[in-house]
């Protein structure tokens, strides 16, 4: 059957190719022709065209595994730079590009879309959705975007300000646009849409800011809304949207809808075209601490869950909740992979996920039955997962209600959004993982949208430390944290096979190939290939830019290429960096035997800590510190630490401090994403913050010059 499928498929292409007039590669006609062929049939059979990369995770199974094997361990020494293209922005780049017949489509920061000719390494078009700068503050974790969907001559992007836009792939001209979220609330889109069954599906983020999560399907041709599935129930006095919401509402108490509830579906999806089930991962509770959003307890469905939705109407087929009563920011929005595994001599259609909570889950994706759940990093919040009930066996201290507790993993997760990959040849899943842990407490003074680690509109977390409670520590959580590692995980034996310890945390997504290679970028600026069997490092290119995105591989005119888009930023990258400088986002493309020079960037000026005297008293400085924590510290690093892709304000120029009030209270830098705090901070507040920065810079400078660090 499969052979006939191939024959049919390739003869179909041959006829198309033979009949069409000769068009120049990279021309509008060429791009229109090749992208128009990306239809349901091709998307379903994504594995049969390994030369292209036409959907986010390479195929609907999202395994990020490529059949290509020209590049292999015996020739990888000659893998070199074919071309590079500087995108310009110094904000984070998290995108997985799409490629069809040598034409690449990708997203950069601020939801900007690029089309690139891979034959020449040149830009074909750019589409800027012109997201207003004021929406920058609604993205908790940088103005990033993780990618596009492609279908019948169009590419689709979700924007930071909550729009879904269809763009003509040949010209970069928008075709339709829908606003998918209430823009008065703190919704944002950073995830890649998927096209399934003729529908573009997109979720959103914002569970740290008091929103209610959902995922929506739009007709890919017209943009008309077909269905929407909310991930948590709304006000039960209003009609429930569907029976699933009525059922979910029984697992909540109090007035959760006033806080949004959370459960945002901000990243992972996968699709089984045979079962016609779309799998969606959901996020954390809003606020994080359950007793504040659902004071009588309860599982709080469908937080931190894997949902199987019928693709036709968006109705729930089944769900599996990884973390009932979520209280740790343990999202299950992490990457999901579909495959078949032989488990106890039975072939099972499975779904695999390594969510933030530290357990690697294998589910039967027809029914949602839990097949296994095993810790892939150090976990102390639960002793394990009961396979009968599917529920975690929580440790008593882990809810930090009577105590403050050191919990592993923490809110950054044992694994975050960085995509993993599954190689059916080695049988291993490669996970960009983290060792970490943090103290959790419940801020006794928390009020929704008022206090907490806030940006003025209510960072809806409510952690913080209650000093009157004892602290439960865990000697097995050892610093320095977080530590980045790459894990090879055997999903059948339910154990780790090998591990690479990275010198820096937060390393990038993964690609694996039929030749047994595993590619990964690192946050200290390397692009590395490993032997998938044993983790031996085979190849290493120094990019000088921290990498967080996933690489892809494809063929152009019969030659295999590997592309990685480097661009430092993201949640951690806003405040920290692991390279000497932050250079602009750049596409790097590699092939065997190529030796193109690396791009040269203008060297950033060496900045000095600001030297401006302040007459503020200690008390005023302390008040300024508190305001800084509430309003600035979500994005800006602590003074003197150096900062990430958002400046350390201690290194601001005299000119910046001269216009400090204009910037903070009048939105002078709004176009860069710096919020206008005019309605939230008084003149006097801003002076207090300014003086705190100046005083702290002075302190750090004195400490540095005395050599006492
Ligand atoms: Ca979160």
XYZ file of C-alpha atoms and ligand atoms in Angstrom:
710
model
C 0.000 0.000 0.000
C 2.724 2.403 1.003
C 4.679 1.847 -2.238
C 1.578 2.636 -4.290
C 1.076 5.710 -2.197
C 4.584 6.897 -3.022
C 4.176 6.129 -6.721
C 0.918 7.975 -6.879
C 2.351 10.880 -4.998
C 5.495 11.285 -7.049
C 3.779 10.738 -10.397
C 1.335 13.451 -9.330
C 4.275 15.767 -8.757
C 5.909 14.726 -11.981
C 2.792 15.607 -13.977
C 2.508 18.952 -12.212
C 6.182 19.673 -12.826
C 6.116 18.530 -16.442
C 3.071 20.587 -17.320
C 4.002 23.859 -15.765
C 5.959 26.456 -17.728
C 9.502 27.109 -16.560
C 9.396 29.641 -13.762
C 12.306 31.137 -11.954
C 12.990 29.776 -8.468
C 12.019 32.348 -5.876
C 9.661 34.211 -8.222
C 6.057 34.913 -7.202
C 4.856 32.257 -9.666
C 7.246 29.684 -8.219
C 6.301 30.404 -4.607
C 2.610 30.433 -5.421
C 2.954 27.118 -7.228
C 4.864 25.277 -4.513
C 2.948 26.636 -1.536
C -0.434 26.036 -3.215
C 0.404 22.343 -3.224
C 0.568 22.286 0.561
C -2.957 21.012 1.097
C -4.586 18.548 3.505
C -3.203 15.584 1.580
C 0.379 16.837 1.766
C 0.089 17.855 5.399
C -1.277 14.433 6.354
C 1.554 12.773 4.427
C 4.241 15.166 5.652
C 6.640 12.266 6.263
C 6.656 11.384 2.570
C 8.325 14.636 1.524
C 11.370 14.803 3.775
C 12.927 17.494 1.566
C 10.417 20.027 2.879
C 9.381 21.137 6.372
C 5.764 22.199 5.943
C 4.340 22.186 9.457
C 5.661 23.346 12.816
C 6.867 20.014 14.213
C 7.792 18.712 10.688
C 4.673 16.512 10.568
C 1.369 16.208 12.389
C 3.060 13.810 14.829
C 5.367 16.735 15.678
C 8.340 14.381 16.092
C 10.920 16.766 14.607
C 12.537 13.734 13.008
C 13.858 13.952 9.448
C 14.420 11.007 7.098
C 17.322 12.893 5.480
C 20.720 11.293 5.947
C 23.204 12.954 3.618
C 24.706 14.602 6.680
C 25.968 11.858 8.974
C 28.586 11.149 11.602
C 31.216 10.142 8.996
C 31.067 13.424 7.050
C 29.817 15.960 9.572
C 33.362 17.338 9.956
C 32.841 19.111 6.633
C 29.515 20.696 7.647
C 30.006 24.444 7.241
C 28.115 27.682 6.857
C 26.322 27.938 3.498
C 24.752 31.328 4.179
C 23.510 33.573 6.940
C 20.972 36.351 7.034
C 20.772 38.987 9.772
C 17.165 39.723 10.785
C 17.997 42.890 12.690
C 15.990 42.729 15.914
C 17.748 42.212 19.233
C 14.657 40.678 20.832
C 14.209 36.911 21.137
C 13.737 34.550 18.191
C 12.016 31.260 19.027
C 10.794 30.264 15.574
C 10.934 26.974 13.766
C 11.024 27.943 10.052
C 8.922 26.241 7.380
C 10.513 25.295 4.027
C 9.000 24.186 0.744
C 11.147 23.704 -2.359
C 13.898 25.956 -1.048
C 11.628 28.805 0.054
C 11.735 29.448 3.800
C 9.120 31.212 5.919
C 9.802 32.206 9.487
C 8.862 34.629 12.240
C 11.064 36.972 14.235
C 10.333 39.133 17.245
C 7.190 41.323 17.266
C 5.435 38.656 15.111
C 7.239 39.829 11.936
C 7.181 37.289 9.080
C 10.029 36.713 6.619
C 10.212 34.781 3.329
C 13.742 33.755 2.358
C 15.221 32.212 -0.782
C 17.330 29.312 0.552
C 19.162 28.984 -2.772
C 20.694 32.428 -2.338
C 20.182 33.176 1.350
C 18.321 36.381 0.460
C 15.141 37.981 1.715
C 12.136 37.724 -0.632
C 9.637 39.670 1.431
C 8.938 40.824 4.979
C 5.521 41.284 6.521
C 5.292 43.410 9.659
C 1.887 43.164 11.375
C 2.794 46.428 13.174
C 1.950 45.286 16.654
C 1.578 48.459 18.743
C 4.406 48.738 21.287
C 1.938 48.950 24.174
C 1.209 45.234 23.704
C 4.819 44.387 24.582
C 3.984 44.319 28.281
C 1.283 41.690 27.720
C 3.886 39.121 26.691
C 5.367 37.835 29.954
C 8.344 36.312 28.252
C 9.540 38.626 25.491
C 7.860 39.624 22.213
C 8.695 36.249 20.689
C 6.938 34.066 18.149
C 7.448 30.352 17.619
C 6.328 29.997 14.015
C 3.833 29.740 11.212
C 1.388 27.385 9.556
C 1.207 26.955 5.775
C -1.782 25.933 3.650
C -2.833 26.330 0.016
C -0.626 29.268 -0.864
C -0.949 31.085 2.470
C 1.060 31.330 5.653
C -0.588 32.106 8.992
C 0.839 34.017 11.944
C -0.505 34.745 15.411
C 0.553 38.137 16.766
C 1.544 39.458 20.195
C -1.619 41.597 20.171
C -3.866 38.558 19.686
C -4.552 38.620 15.938
C -4.430 35.697 13.510
C -3.384 36.791 10.020
C -3.451 34.938 6.704
C -0.679 36.092 4.354
C -0.213 35.373 0.639
C 2.925 33.221 0.662
C 4.021 34.500 -2.758
C 3.782 38.217 -2.050
C 3.668 38.744 1.720
C 0.367 40.608 1.351
C -2.203 39.950 4.112
C -5.453 38.298 2.999
C -7.568 38.178 6.111
C -7.138 39.026 9.753
C -9.169 38.165 12.846
C -8.810 39.464 16.387
C -8.810 36.268 18.435
C -8.837 37.793 21.929
C -10.279 40.599 24.036
C -7.500 43.169 23.636
C -8.499 44.982 26.828
C -7.233 41.899 28.717
C -3.706 40.530 28.961
C -3.851 38.001 26.145
C -0.923 37.476 23.781
C -0.023 34.994 21.042
C 3.482 33.577 20.802
C 2.708 30.033 19.587
C 2.594 28.713 16.039
C -0.843 28.104 14.507
C -1.520 24.655 13.022
C -3.688 23.933 9.987
C -5.728 20.756 10.444
C -8.703 19.645 8.374
C -8.829 23.002 6.566
C -8.914 24.963 9.823
C -6.276 27.230 11.342
C -6.091 26.584 15.064
C -4.553 29.038 17.520
C -4.463 29.421 21.311
C -3.008 32.229 23.412
C -1.058 33.096 26.552
C -1.723 35.270 29.584
C -2.363 32.934 32.540
C 0.050 35.016 34.615
C -2.205 38.020 34.015
C -5.666 36.778 34.909
C -7.182 35.528 31.654
C -9.340 32.559 30.702
C -7.650 30.208 28.227
C -9.093 28.853 24.994
C -8.221 27.538 21.582
C -10.064 28.583 18.409
C -10.378 27.083 14.920
C -10.926 29.364 11.913
C -11.683 28.438 8.325
C -8.281 28.655 6.609
C -9.724 30.206 3.467
C -12.165 32.745 4.888
C -11.027 33.324 8.449
C -14.523 32.569 9.703
C -14.611 31.130 13.230
C -15.660 27.461 13.252
C -15.290 26.519 16.887
C -13.749 27.608 20.176
C -12.932 25.417 23.147
C -12.398 27.127 26.498
C -9.891 25.350 28.685
C -11.462 26.417 31.994
C -15.087 27.181 32.908
C -16.452 30.712 33.099
C -19.053 32.154 35.463
C -21.441 29.245 36.208
C -24.389 31.663 36.361
C -24.016 32.109 32.612
C -24.781 29.241 30.228
C -21.933 26.751 29.851
C -20.434 26.687 26.357
C -20.534 22.869 26.214
C -21.006 19.814 28.474
C -17.260 19.669 29.132
C -17.415 23.123 30.765
C -20.334 22.054 32.962
C -18.345 19.035 34.082
C -15.177 21.104 34.611
C -17.037 23.700 36.710
C -17.738 20.995 39.328
C -13.988 20.858 40.005
C -13.737 24.570 40.913
C -14.875 26.474 43.990
C -15.290 30.119 44.914
C -15.330 32.808 42.237
C -12.474 31.653 40.045
C -13.824 33.325 36.890
C -13.095 36.718 38.429
C -9.406 35.828 38.276
C -9.631 34.369 34.769
C -8.742 30.851 35.861
C -5.895 30.483 33.358
C -5.228 27.237 31.498
C -3.977 29.066 28.429
C -3.005 26.922 25.418
C 0.058 28.905 24.394
C 2.154 26.369 22.546
C 1.782 22.639 21.996
C -0.577 20.936 19.558
C -0.433 17.665 17.632
C -2.906 15.991 15.305
C -3.932 12.441 14.453
C -5.632 12.594 11.021
C -6.931 9.007 11.312
C -8.639 9.579 14.639
C -9.407 13.165 13.620
C -8.294 14.229 17.073
C -6.427 17.457 17.765
C -4.304 17.366 20.929
C -3.816 20.598 22.843
C -1.711 21.221 25.946
C -3.054 23.675 28.549
C -1.311 25.988 30.996
C -1.213 26.897 34.644
C -3.834 28.325 36.943
C -4.428 32.035 37.294
C -3.440 32.863 39.968
C -0.877 30.149 40.620
C -1.908 29.483 44.230
C -5.001 27.300 44.227
C -6.381 28.528 47.540
C -6.727 32.029 46.071
C -8.525 31.038 42.879
C -10.464 28.000 44.152
C -10.507 28.254 47.949
C -12.427 25.015 48.489
C -9.840 22.995 46.558
C -10.665 20.835 43.563
C -8.811 19.607 40.509
C -9.602 22.761 38.530
C -10.149 21.190 35.122
C -8.717 21.658 32.540
C -5.598 23.292 33.941
C -2.275 21.588 33.100
C -3.999 19.045 30.913
C -3.714 17.301 27.595
C -6.994 17.697 25.715
C -8.118 15.575 22.774
C -10.622 17.579 20.707
C -12.709 16.387 17.762
C -11.355 18.411 14.880
C -14.746 18.951 13.204
C -16.519 20.675 16.063
C -13.963 21.187 18.832
C -15.866 19.004 21.303
C -13.865 17.186 23.956
C -13.071 13.526 23.247
C -10.970 12.931 26.363
C -8.630 14.732 28.733
C -5.744 13.858 30.964
C -4.786 16.268 33.726
C -1.081 16.058 34.557
C -1.298 18.270 37.660
C -4.687 18.369 39.432
C -5.206 21.557 41.425
C -2.144 23.088 39.769
C -0.237 25.487 42.069
C 3.326 25.654 40.728
C 2.986 27.049 37.178
C 3.239 23.430 35.995
C 1.925 23.988 32.497
C 1.249 21.052 30.176
C 1.737 23.297 27.154
C 5.026 21.548 26.457
C 5.654 19.841 23.137
C 3.692 16.603 22.475
C 4.846 13.841 20.117
C 2.670 11.123 18.562
C 4.085 7.729 17.630
C 3.485 3.998 17.942
C 5.286 2.127 20.700
C 5.391 -1.557 21.495
C 4.383 -1.678 25.137
C 4.067 -5.075 26.793
C 4.059 -6.675 23.331
C 1.133 -4.585 22.191
C 1.536 -1.835 19.624
C -0.025 1.316 21.035
C -0.770 4.627 19.367
C 0.715 6.947 21.937
C 1.133 10.592 22.818
C 4.294 11.549 24.719
C 4.883 14.694 26.733
C 7.499 15.984 29.187
C 5.582 18.856 30.827
C 7.026 21.273 33.360
C 6.089 19.080 36.352
C 9.017 16.712 35.723
C 7.204 13.492 34.727
C 7.470 11.969 31.258
C 3.982 10.832 30.237
C 2.995 8.191 27.706
C -0.755 8.082 26.980
C -2.862 5.963 24.654
C -3.957 8.748 22.335
C -7.184 7.019 21.276
C -8.563 6.976 24.815
C -6.312 9.075 27.036
C -5.386 6.024 29.121
C -2.197 6.644 31.090
C 0.448 4.070 30.155
C 3.411 5.452 32.072
C 4.606 8.525 33.968
C 8.187 8.644 35.197
C 10.426 11.448 36.444
C 12.845 12.673 33.761
C 14.454 15.228 36.110
C 14.645 15.441 39.894
C 11.088 15.762 41.239
C 10.075 16.285 44.869
C 6.514 17.646 44.676
C 5.144 14.134 44.094
C 6.491 10.674 44.858
C 5.212 9.330 41.590
C 2.041 8.933 39.559
C -0.532 6.253 40.319
C -1.162 4.504 37.015
C -4.624 3.302 38.027
C -6.085 6.671 38.935
C -3.656 8.654 36.781
C -3.115 10.991 39.734
C 0.176 12.204 41.198
C 1.106 11.058 44.708
C 1.740 14.504 46.134
C 4.079 15.128 49.034
C 2.299 16.911 51.846
C 4.599 19.945 51.950
C 4.354 20.573 48.237
C 1.180 22.710 48.396
C 3.061 25.193 50.609
C -0.081 26.042 52.558
C 1.240 25.524 56.082
C 4.912 25.859 55.169
C 7.110 27.516 52.592
C 8.697 24.754 50.571
C 11.616 24.174 48.247
C 10.000 22.523 45.231
C 11.551 20.730 42.264
C 11.045 21.338 39.440
C 10.069 24.999 39.719
C 7.947 27.262 37.509
C 10.542 27.122 34.736
C 9.869 23.405 34.517
C 11.984 20.309 34.045
C 11.324 21.120 30.406
C 9.821 24.285 29.003
C 8.640 25.222 25.490
C 11.877 24.252 23.699
C 10.761 21.404 21.429
C 12.056 17.877 22.013
C 12.424 15.292 19.211
C 11.738 11.571 18.803
C 13.912 9.336 16.638
C 12.186 6.055 15.704
C 15.558 4.536 14.694
C 17.209 4.996 18.096
C 13.833 4.779 19.842
C 14.805 7.757 21.996
C 13.216 11.078 22.851
C 15.715 13.944 23.133
C 14.586 16.447 25.753
C 16.109 19.909 26.325
C 15.766 19.661 30.096
C 16.563 21.641 33.227
C 17.450 20.818 36.782
C 15.949 23.401 39.052
C 13.996 24.139 42.192
C 12.605 27.156 44.018
C 11.019 28.141 47.292
C 7.259 28.518 46.996
C 5.171 30.360 49.529
C 1.804 32.031 49.435
C 1.974 35.797 49.798
C -0.404 36.473 52.719
C -1.176 39.955 51.384
C -1.942 38.939 47.822
C -4.873 40.603 46.122
C -5.862 39.907 42.569
C -4.420 42.467 40.170
C -2.892 44.456 42.990
C 0.126 42.866 44.547
C 2.647 40.254 43.714
C 5.387 40.255 41.171
C 3.482 42.787 39.153
C 3.795 44.956 36.114
C 1.097 47.190 37.425
C -1.805 45.152 36.140
C -1.399 42.166 38.355
C 1.164 39.500 37.679
C -1.244 36.890 38.867
C 1.114 34.588 40.688
C 0.735 35.200 44.422
C 3.831 33.323 45.362
C 6.226 35.214 47.531
C 7.392 34.319 50.943
C 5.442 34.296 54.160
C 8.160 34.818 56.779
C 5.939 33.523 59.580
C 5.908 30.015 58.162
C 8.626 27.403 58.508
C 10.620 26.462 55.413
C 10.833 22.878 54.211
C 14.125 22.431 52.395
C 15.407 19.523 50.327
C 19.101 18.694 50.448
C 18.818 16.860 47.135
C 18.112 20.142 45.347
C 21.648 21.343 44.851
C 22.844 24.559 43.210
C 23.776 26.325 41.129
C 20.319 26.299 39.564
C 18.983 26.085 36.957
C 21.285 23.684 35.140
C 20.724 22.918 31.487
C 21.041 19.427 30.078
C 20.085 17.371 27.064
C 18.502 14.035 27.962
C 18.028 10.971 25.767
C 14.966 9.214 27.160
C 13.777 5.701 26.345
C 9.955 5.911 26.463
C 9.513 2.113 26.578
C 12.108 1.319 29.246
C 11.032 4.534 30.973
C 14.573 5.614 31.726
C 17.312 7.961 30.699
C 19.935 6.528 28.330
C 22.430 9.390 28.252
C 22.755 13.004 29.333
C 24.793 16.035 28.275
C 25.440 18.625 30.979
C 25.460 22.064 29.417
C 27.498 24.892 30.951
C 24.433 27.183 30.712
C 20.679 26.688 31.309
C 17.735 27.248 28.940
C 19.199 25.547 25.895
C 17.389 25.340 22.629
C 14.990 22.946 20.922
C 16.132 19.766 19.213
C 16.178 18.120 15.759
C 16.998 14.463 15.038
C 17.681 12.684 11.733
C 17.607 9.191 10.243
C 21.408 9.250 10.199
C 21.276 9.211 13.989
C 22.199 12.841 14.605
C 20.772 15.162 17.245
C 21.205 18.909 16.662
C 20.806 21.500 19.390
C 21.709 25.167 19.867
C 22.932 26.399 23.226
C 22.396 29.576 25.162
C 26.159 30.235 25.221
C 26.101 30.587 21.447
C 26.962 27.176 20.026
C 25.232 24.954 17.503
C 26.116 21.336 18.239
C 25.494 17.879 16.761
C 25.551 14.744 18.904
C 25.481 11.046 18.168
C 21.901 10.095 19.024
C 22.929 6.651 20.303
C 25.408 7.739 22.936
C 25.522 11.544 23.154
C 29.062 11.857 21.781
C 29.653 15.392 20.521
C 30.345 15.199 16.773
C 30.316 18.803 15.614
C 30.253 22.285 17.117
C 29.856 25.680 15.430
C 30.247 28.894 17.424
C 27.548 31.419 16.474
C 28.271 34.017 19.157
C 24.500 34.407 19.674
C 22.513 32.570 22.331
C 20.143 30.055 20.724
C 16.680 29.134 21.988
C 14.870 28.054 18.785
C 14.832 24.613 17.147
C 16.829 23.681 14.029
C 15.292 22.204 10.887
C 16.676 20.239 7.920
C 15.520 20.068 4.297
C 16.689 19.555 0.720
C 17.249 22.193 -1.917
C 18.036 20.838 -5.400
C 19.064 17.537 -3.853
C 21.419 18.975 -1.207
C 20.665 18.641 2.501
C 20.738 21.836 4.568
C 20.390 22.460 8.291
C 19.070 25.840 9.474
C 19.014 27.336 12.938
C 17.659 30.778 13.751
C 19.574 32.355 16.615
C 18.203 35.336 18.505
C 18.720 35.825 22.217
C 15.739 36.525 24.436
C 12.655 34.830 25.816
C 11.571 34.759 29.465
C 15.072 34.220 30.850
C 16.888 36.057 28.049
C 15.214 39.335 28.924
C 17.253 39.582 32.091
C 20.324 37.402 31.561
C 22.779 36.493 28.862
C 25.425 33.793 28.476
C 27.423 35.328 25.607
C 29.645 38.443 25.725
C 27.264 40.600 23.713
C 23.772 40.423 22.278
C 23.926 40.475 18.510
C 20.827 40.723 16.326
C 18.772 37.654 15.392
C 20.373 35.768 12.488
C 19.515 32.766 10.305
C 22.437 30.322 9.967
C 22.234 27.648 7.247
C 24.733 24.798 6.932
C 25.630 22.249 4.257
C 28.487 19.814 3.653
C 31.652 21.303 2.195
C 30.613 24.949 2.595
C 32.766 27.594 4.264
C 30.971 30.930 4.009
C 32.218 33.603 6.414
C 30.151 34.311 9.527
C 28.408 37.686 9.642
C 30.261 40.533 11.278
C 28.245 42.653 13.646
C 29.168 46.135 14.854
C 30.694 45.708 18.316
C 28.325 47.082 20.932
C 29.732 49.964 22.972
C 31.165 48.980 26.310
C 28.714 50.493 28.771
C 29.529 51.907 32.182
C 27.374 51.939 35.281
C 25.664 55.302 35.534
C 27.379 57.933 37.703
C 24.749 60.421 38.788
C 24.412 61.498 42.376
C 21.166 61.156 44.265
C 20.283 62.793 47.549
C 17.625 60.203 48.366
C 17.420 58.879 51.921
C 17.726 55.179 52.758
C 13.984 55.065 53.357
C 13.234 56.564 49.953
C 15.638 54.144 48.293
C 13.864 51.227 49.971
C 10.523 52.500 48.658
C 12.029 52.841 45.205
C 13.327 49.270 45.451
C 9.867 47.975 46.218
C 8.357 49.884 43.270
C 11.161 48.619 41.022
C 10.350 45.020 42.003
C 6.662 45.514 41.327
C 6.824 47.463 38.077
C 10.231 46.949 36.453
C 11.732 43.652 37.537
C 9.624 41.383 35.364
C 11.617 42.546 32.334
C 14.630 44.488 33.631
C 17.461 42.689 35.406
C 18.598 43.605 38.902
C 20.829 46.680 38.792
C 24.436 45.921 37.954
C 23.904 42.301 36.875
C 24.407 43.148 33.189
C 20.923 42.393 31.871
C 19.697 40.413 28.899
C 18.080 41.646 25.716
C 16.257 44.235 27.834
C 18.679 46.758 29.320
C 20.031 46.684 32.844
C 18.899 50.177 33.854
C 22.042 50.702 35.888
C 23.873 51.009 32.576
C 21.518 53.607 31.113
C 23.027 56.826 29.803
C 22.772 60.278 31.381
C 20.398 61.215 28.543
C 18.105 58.353 29.515
C 17.993 59.561 33.087
C 17.313 63.105 31.880
C 14.199 61.831 30.094
C 13.379 59.239 32.754
C 9.939 60.655 33.553
C 9.082 61.007 29.854
C 9.994 57.356 29.286
C 8.202 55.922 32.317
C 5.144 58.185 32.561
C 4.644 59.434 29.006
C 5.539 56.370 26.930
C 8.547 57.916 25.132
C 9.881 54.410 24.345
C 6.504 52.744 23.880
C 7.354 51.728 20.318
C 10.168 49.544 21.729
C 7.724 47.882 24.107
C 8.548 49.945 27.231
C 5.106 50.455 28.837
C 3.635 53.854 29.591
C 3.121 53.741 33.353
C 1.464 57.165 33.403
C -1.795 55.836 34.831
C -0.101 53.561 37.314
C 2.856 55.453 38.761
C 2.895 59.009 40.120
C 5.662 61.597 39.480
C 6.912 60.873 42.948
C 6.912 57.067 42.381
C 9.025 57.511 39.272
C 11.493 59.714 41.133
C 11.770 57.039 43.829
C 12.492 54.353 41.202
C 15.037 56.590 39.468
C 16.857 57.300 42.714
C 16.856 53.630 43.681
C 18.534 52.780 40.347
C 21.144 55.511 40.748
C 21.894 54.586 44.369
C 22.181 50.892 43.550
C 24.438 51.557 40.562
C 26.654 53.597 42.881
C 26.776 50.736 45.392
C 27.614 48.152 42.715
C 30.308 50.376 41.246
C 31.960 50.800 44.656
C 31.735 47.057 45.303
C 33.248 46.258 41.909
C 36.093 48.736 42.303
C 36.968 47.368 45.735
C 37.163 43.921 44.101
C 34.712 42.555 46.649
C 32.179 40.611 44.637
Ca 2.897 30.165 33.220
